[in-house]
GROMACS .gro file of N, CA, C and O in nm:
model
  284
    1UNK      N    1  -1.417  -1.241   1.153
    1UNK     CA    2  -1.282  -1.277   1.118
    1UNK      C    3  -1.271  -1.304   0.968
    1UNK      O    4  -1.169  -1.274   0.908
    2UNK      N    5  -1.379  -1.355   0.910
    2UNK     CA    6  -1.378  -1.380   0.766
    2UNK      C    7  -1.357  -1.251   0.688
    2UNK      O    8  -1.278  -1.247   0.593
    3UNK      N    9  -1.423  -1.144   0.732
    3UNK     CA   10  -1.406  -1.014   0.665
    3UNK      C   11  -1.263  -0.964   0.678
    3UNK      O   12  -1.206  -0.908   0.584
    4UNK      N   13  -1.203  -0.984   0.795
    4UNK     CA   14  -1.064  -0.943   0.815
    4UNK      C   15  -0.973  -1.018   0.718
    4UNK      O   16  -0.888  -0.958   0.651
    5UNK      N   17  -0.991  -1.148   0.710
    5UNK     CA   18  -0.908  -1.230   0.620
    5UNK      C   19  -0.927  -1.187   0.475
    5UNK      O   20  -0.829  -1.178   0.399
    6UNK      N   21  -1.050  -1.159   0.436
    6UNK     CA   22  -1.076  -1.114   0.299
    6UNK      C   23  -1.007  -0.981   0.271
    6UNK      O   24  -0.949  -0.961   0.164
    7UNK      N   25  -1.014  -0.891   0.367
    7UNK     CA   26  -0.950  -0.759   0.351
    7UNK      C   27  -0.798  -0.771   0.342
    7UNK      O   28  -0.734  -0.702   0.264
    8UNK      N   29  -0.741  -0.859   0.423
    8UNK     CA   30  -0.596  -0.879   0.420
    8UNK      C   31  -0.554  -0.936   0.285
    8UNK      O   32  -0.456  -0.890   0.224
    9UNK      N   33  -0.628  -1.033   0.236
    9UNK     CA   34  -0.597  -1.089   0.103
    9UNK      C   35  -0.610  -0.982  -0.006
    9UNK      O   36  -0.528  -0.972  -0.096
   10UNK      N   37  -0.716  -0.900   0.005
   10UNK     CA   38  -0.734  -0.793  -0.092
   10UNK      C   39  -0.622  -0.691  -0.086
   10UNK      O   40  -0.574  -0.643  -0.190
   11UNK      N   41  -0.579  -0.659   0.033
   11UNK     CA   42  -0.468  -0.565   0.051
   11UNK      C   43  -0.339  -0.622  -0.008
   11UNK      O   44  -0.262  -0.551  -0.073
   12UNK      N   45  -0.317  -0.749   0.016
   12UNK     CA   46  -0.199  -0.817  -0.040
   12UNK      C   47  -0.200  -0.809  -0.192
   12UNK      O   48  -0.100  -0.773  -0.255
   13UNK      N   49  -0.313  -0.839  -0.252
   13UNK     CA   50  -0.328  -0.834  -0.397
   13UNK      C   51  -0.310  -0.691  -0.448
   13UNK      O   52  -0.239  -0.666  -0.546
   14UNK      N   53  -0.375  -0.596  -0.380
   14UNK     CA   54  -0.367  -0.456  -0.422
   14UNK      C   55  -0.224  -0.403  -0.414
   14UNK      O   56  -0.180  -0.329  -0.503
   15UNK      N   57  -0.150  -0.442  -0.311
   15UNK     CA   58  -0.013  -0.393  -0.297
   15UNK      C   59   0.075  -0.447  -0.411
   15UNK      O   60   0.160  -0.375  -0.463
   16UNK      N   61   0.052  -0.571  -0.452
   16UNK     CA   62   0.126  -0.626  -0.565
   16UNK      C   63   0.090  -0.551  -0.694
   16UNK      O   64   0.177  -0.519  -0.775
   17UNK      N   65  -0.038  -0.520  -0.710
   17UNK     CA   66  -0.083  -0.447  -0.829
   17UNK      C   67  -0.024  -0.306  -0.834
   17UNK      O   68   0.014  -0.258  -0.941
   18UNK      N   69  -0.015  -0.241  -0.718
   18UNK     CA   70   0.045  -0.107  -0.713
   18UNK      C   71   0.190  -0.113  -0.757
   18UNK      O   72   0.236  -0.030  -0.835
   19UNK      N   73   0.262  -0.212  -0.708
   19UNK     CA   74   0.402  -0.229  -0.749
   19UNK      C   75   0.414  -0.251  -0.899
   19UNK      O   76   0.501  -0.193  -0.965
   20UNK      N   77   0.326  -0.332  -0.955
   20UNK     CA   78   0.327  -0.357  -1.099
   20UNK      C   79   0.296  -0.229  -1.177
   20UNK      O   80   0.359  -0.200  -1.279
   21UNK      N   81   0.198  -0.153  -1.130
   21UNK     CA   82   0.161  -0.028  -1.197
   21UNK      C   83   0.276   0.073  -1.195
   21UNK      O   84   0.304   0.139  -1.296
   22UNK      N   85   0.343   0.084  -1.081
   22UNK     CA   86   0.455   0.178  -1.072
   22UNK      C   87   0.570   0.134  -1.161
   22UNK      O   88   0.634   0.217  -1.225
   23UNK      N   89   0.596   0.004  -1.166
   23UNK     CA   90   0.701  -0.048  -1.255
   23UNK      C   91   0.666  -0.018  -1.400
   23UNK      O   92   0.751   0.027  -1.478
   24UNK      N   93   0.540  -0.040  -1.436
   24UNK     CA   94   0.496  -0.013  -1.572
   24UNK      C   95   0.509   0.136  -1.605
   24UNK      O   96   0.555   0.173  -1.714
   25UNK      N   97   0.469   0.221  -1.512
   25UNK     CA   98   0.479   0.365  -1.532
   25UNK      C   99   0.625   0.407  -1.553
   25UNK      O  100   0.656   0.486  -1.643
   26UNK      N  101   0.715   0.352  -1.474
   26UNK     CA  102   0.857   0.385  -1.488
   26UNK      C  103   0.911   0.336  -1.622
   26UNK      O  104   0.985   0.409  -1.691
   27UNK      N  105   0.874   0.216  -1.662
   27UNK     CA  106   0.919   0.162  -1.791
   27UNK      C  107   0.864   0.245  -1.907
   27UNK      O  108   0.936   0.273  -2.003
   28UNK      N  109   0.738   0.281  -1.899
   28UNK     CA  110   0.676   0.361  -2.003
   28UNK      C  111   0.743   0.498  -2.012
   28UNK      O  112   0.768   0.548  -2.121
   29UNK      N  113   0.772   0.556  -1.898
   29UNK     CA  114   0.840   0.685  -1.897
   29UNK      C  115   0.977   0.678  -1.962
   29UNK      O  116   1.015   0.766  -2.039
   30UNK      N  117   1.052   0.572  -1.931
   30UNK     CA  118   1.184   0.555  -1.994
   30UNK      C  119   1.172   0.534  -2.144
   30UNK      O  120   1.248   0.590  -2.222
   31UNK      N  121   1.076   0.454  -2.186
   31UNK     CA  122   1.057   0.424  -2.329
   31UNK      C  123   1.021   0.550  -2.407
   31UNK      O  124   1.059   0.564  -2.523
   32UNK      N  125   0.947   0.639  -2.343
   32UNK     CA  126   0.905   0.762  -2.411
   32UNK      C  127   0.996   0.879  -2.376
   32UNK      O  128   0.965   0.993  -2.409
   33UNK      N  129   1.106   0.849  -2.308
   33UNK     CA  130   1.203   0.951  -2.267
   33UNK      C  131   1.139   1.064  -2.185
   33UNK      O  132   1.174   1.181  -2.200
   34UNK      N  133   1.047   1.025  -2.099
   34UNK     CA  134   0.983   1.121  -2.010
   34UNK      C  135   1.067   1.124  -1.883
   34UNK      O  136   1.082   1.023  -1.815
   35UNK      N  137   1.123   1.239  -1.850
   35UNK     CA  138   1.209   1.246  -1.733
   35UNK      C  139   1.131   1.253  -1.603
   35UNK      O  140   1.181   1.217  -1.498
   36UNK      N  141   1.007   1.300  -1.609
   36UNK     CA  142   0.926   1.314  -1.488
   36UNK      C  143   0.783   1.266  -1.517
   36UNK      O  144   0.696   1.345  -1.551
   37UNK      N  145   0.758   1.134  -1.501
   37UNK     CA  146   0.624   1.081  -1.533
   37UNK      C  147   0.512   1.134  -1.443
   37UNK      O  148   0.398   1.137  -1.484
   38UNK      N  149   0.546   1.176  -1.320
   38UNK     CA  150   0.446   1.234  -1.231
   38UNK      C  151   0.506   1.357  -1.164
   38UNK      O  152   0.628   1.369  -1.151
   39UNK      N  153   0.420   1.445  -1.121
   39UNK     CA  154   0.469   1.567  -1.056
   39UNK      C  155   0.517   1.538  -0.915
   39UNK      O  156   0.472   1.442  -0.851
   40UNK      N  157   0.605   1.619  -0.865
   40UNK     CA  158   0.657   1.604  -0.728
   40UNK      C  159   0.543   1.614  -0.627
   40UNK      O  160   0.535   1.537  -0.533
   41UNK      N  161   0.452   1.709  -0.649
   41UNK     CA  162   0.340   1.727  -0.556
   41UNK      C  163   0.251   1.602  -0.552
   41UNK      O  164   0.213   1.557  -0.445
   42UNK      N  165   0.223   1.547  -0.666
   42UNK     CA  166   0.138   1.428  -0.672
   42UNK      C  167   0.208   1.309  -0.606
   42UNK      O  168   0.147   1.232  -0.533
   43UNK      N  169   0.337   1.296  -0.633
   43UNK     CA  170   0.414   1.187  -0.571
   43UNK      C  171   0.418   1.204  -0.420
   43UNK      O  172   0.397   1.108  -0.345
   44UNK      N  173   0.445   1.326  -0.374
   44UNK     CA  174   0.453   1.350  -0.230
   44UNK      C  175   0.321   1.320  -0.160
   44UNK      O  176   0.319   1.259  -0.052
   45UNK      N  177   0.211   1.360  -0.222
   45UNK     CA  178   0.079   1.334  -0.164
   45UNK      C  179   0.052   1.184  -0.154
   45UNK      O  180   0.006   1.134  -0.051
   46UNK      N  181   0.084   1.112  -0.260
   46UNK     CA  182   0.061   0.968  -0.262
   46UNK      C  183   0.151   0.897  -0.162
   46UNK      O  184   0.107   0.806  -0.090
   47UNK      N  185   0.277   0.938  -0.155
   47UNK     CA  186   0.371   0.876  -0.060
   47UNK      C  187   0.328   0.905   0.083
   47UNK      O  188   0.335   0.817   0.171
   48UNK      N  189   0.281   1.023   0.110
   48UNK     CA  190   0.234   1.057   0.244
   48UNK      C  191   0.117   0.966   0.284
   48UNK      O  192   0.113   0.911   0.394
   49UNK      N  193   0.023   0.947   0.193
   49UNK     CA  194  -0.090   0.859   0.220
   49UNK      C  195  -0.044   0.714   0.237
   49UNK      O  196  -0.091   0.642   0.326
   50UNK      N  197   0.051   0.672   0.156
   50UNK     CA  198   0.106   0.538   0.168
   50UNK      C  199   0.173   0.519   0.304
   50UNK      O  200   0.154   0.417   0.370
   51UNK      N  201   0.250   0.617   0.348
   51UNK     CA  202   0.316   0.608   0.479
   51UNK      C  203   0.215   0.604   0.593
   51UNK      O  204   0.234   0.531   0.691
   52UNK      N  205   0.107   0.679   0.582
   52UNK     CA  206   0.001   0.674   0.683
   52UNK      C  207  -0.063   0.535   0.687
   52UNK      O  208  -0.093   0.482   0.794
   53UNK      N  209  -0.082   0.478   0.570
   53UNK     CA  210  -0.140   0.344   0.561
   53UNK      C  211  -0.046   0.242   0.623
   53UNK      O  212  -0.089   0.154   0.699
   54UNK      N  213   0.083   0.252   0.594
   54UNK     CA  214   0.181   0.160   0.652
   54UNK      C  215   0.183   0.168   0.804
   54UNK      O  216   0.194   0.067   0.873
   55UNK      N  217   0.172   0.289   0.856
   55UNK     CA  218   0.170   0.308   1.000
   55UNK      C  219   0.053   0.233   1.063
   55UNK      O  220   0.068   0.166   1.166
   56UNK      N  221  -0.062   0.242   1.001
   56UNK     CA  222  -0.179   0.171   1.051
   56UNK      C  223  -0.160   0.020   1.041
   56UNK      O  224  -0.197  -0.056   1.131
   57UNK      N  225  -0.103  -0.023   0.930
   57UNK     CA  226  -0.083  -0.167   0.909
   57UNK      C  227   0.016  -0.226   1.009
   57UNK      O  228   0.001  -0.342   1.051
   58UNK      N  229   0.117  -0.149   1.048
   58UNK     CA  230   0.217  -0.200   1.142
   58UNK      C  231   0.157  -0.236   1.278
   58UNK      O  232   0.212  -0.320   1.350
   59UNK      N  233   0.048  -0.175   1.314
   59UNK     CA  234  -0.016  -0.202   1.443
   59UNK      C  235  -0.100  -0.330   1.442
   59UNK      O  236  -0.130  -0.387   1.547
   60UNK      N  237  -0.139  -0.375   1.324
   60UNK     CA  238  -0.233  -0.486   1.315
   60UNK      C  239  -0.178  -0.621   1.360
   60UNK      O  240  -0.251  -0.697   1.425
   61UNK      N  241  -0.054  -0.657   1.327
   61UNK     CA  242  -0.005  -0.788   1.375
   61UNK      C  243  -0.008  -0.801   1.527
   61UNK      O  244  -0.045  -0.906   1.581
   62UNK      N  245   0.027  -0.694   1.597
   62UNK     CA  246   0.024  -0.698   1.743
   62UNK      C  247  -0.119  -0.716   1.793
   62UNK      O  248  -0.144  -0.795   1.885
   63UNK      N  249  -0.212  -0.647   1.732
   63UNK     CA  250  -0.352  -0.660   1.771
   63UNK      C  251  -0.401  -0.803   1.748
   63UNK      O  252  -0.469  -0.861   1.833
   64UNK      N  253  -0.364  -0.861   1.635
   64UNK     CA  254  -0.403  -1.000   1.607
   64UNK      C  255  -0.341  -1.093   1.711
   64UNK      O  256  -0.406  -1.185   1.761
   65UNK      N  257  -0.214  -1.069   1.743
   65UNK     CA  258  -0.147  -1.152   1.842
   65UNK      C  259  -0.212  -1.145   1.978
   65UNK      O  260  -0.224  -1.246   2.049
   66UNK      N  261  -0.256  -1.026   2.017
   66UNK     CA  262  -0.323  -1.008   2.147
   66UNK      C  263  -0.452  -1.090   2.154
   66UNK      O  264  -0.490  -1.138   2.261
   67UNK      N  265  -0.519  -1.106   2.043
   67UNK     CA  266  -0.645  -1.179   2.043
   67UNK      C  267  -0.625  -1.329   2.055
   67UNK      O  268  -0.719  -1.402   2.084
   68UNK      N  269  -0.503  -1.377   2.033
   68UNK     CA  270  -0.480  -1.522   2.042
   68UNK      C  271  -0.438  -1.564   2.182
   68UNK      O  272  -0.428  -1.682   2.209
   69UNK      N  273  -0.414  -1.467   2.269
   69UNK     CA  274  -0.374  -1.498   2.406
   69UNK      C  275  -0.496  -1.510   2.496
   69UNK      O  276  -0.593  -1.438   2.478
   70UNK      N  277  -0.488  -1.602   2.592
   70UNK     CA  278  -0.602  -1.614   2.684
   70UNK      C  279  -0.622  -1.488   2.767
   70UNK      O  280  -0.527  -1.421   2.803
   71UNK      N  281  -0.746  -1.458   2.795
   71UNK     CA  282  -0.780  -1.338   2.872
   71UNK      C  283  -0.781  -1.369   3.019
   71UNK      O  284  -0.820  -1.469   3.065
   0.00000   0.00000   0.00000
């Protein structure tokens, strides 16, 4: 359970960092008048992976809840 908690905390931190990085990239692109800071293909690939990750994450709260119920 300790490893699970560590991973969840790491994921929480990483998701905040990703948001900060994307915000920085968008700001930098505007400052340099770059209309397309990343390619559509690269964005689509990353978004697809992100959506797959979200799908997996959505299942975890239910699994955790099941473990707290008596068997």
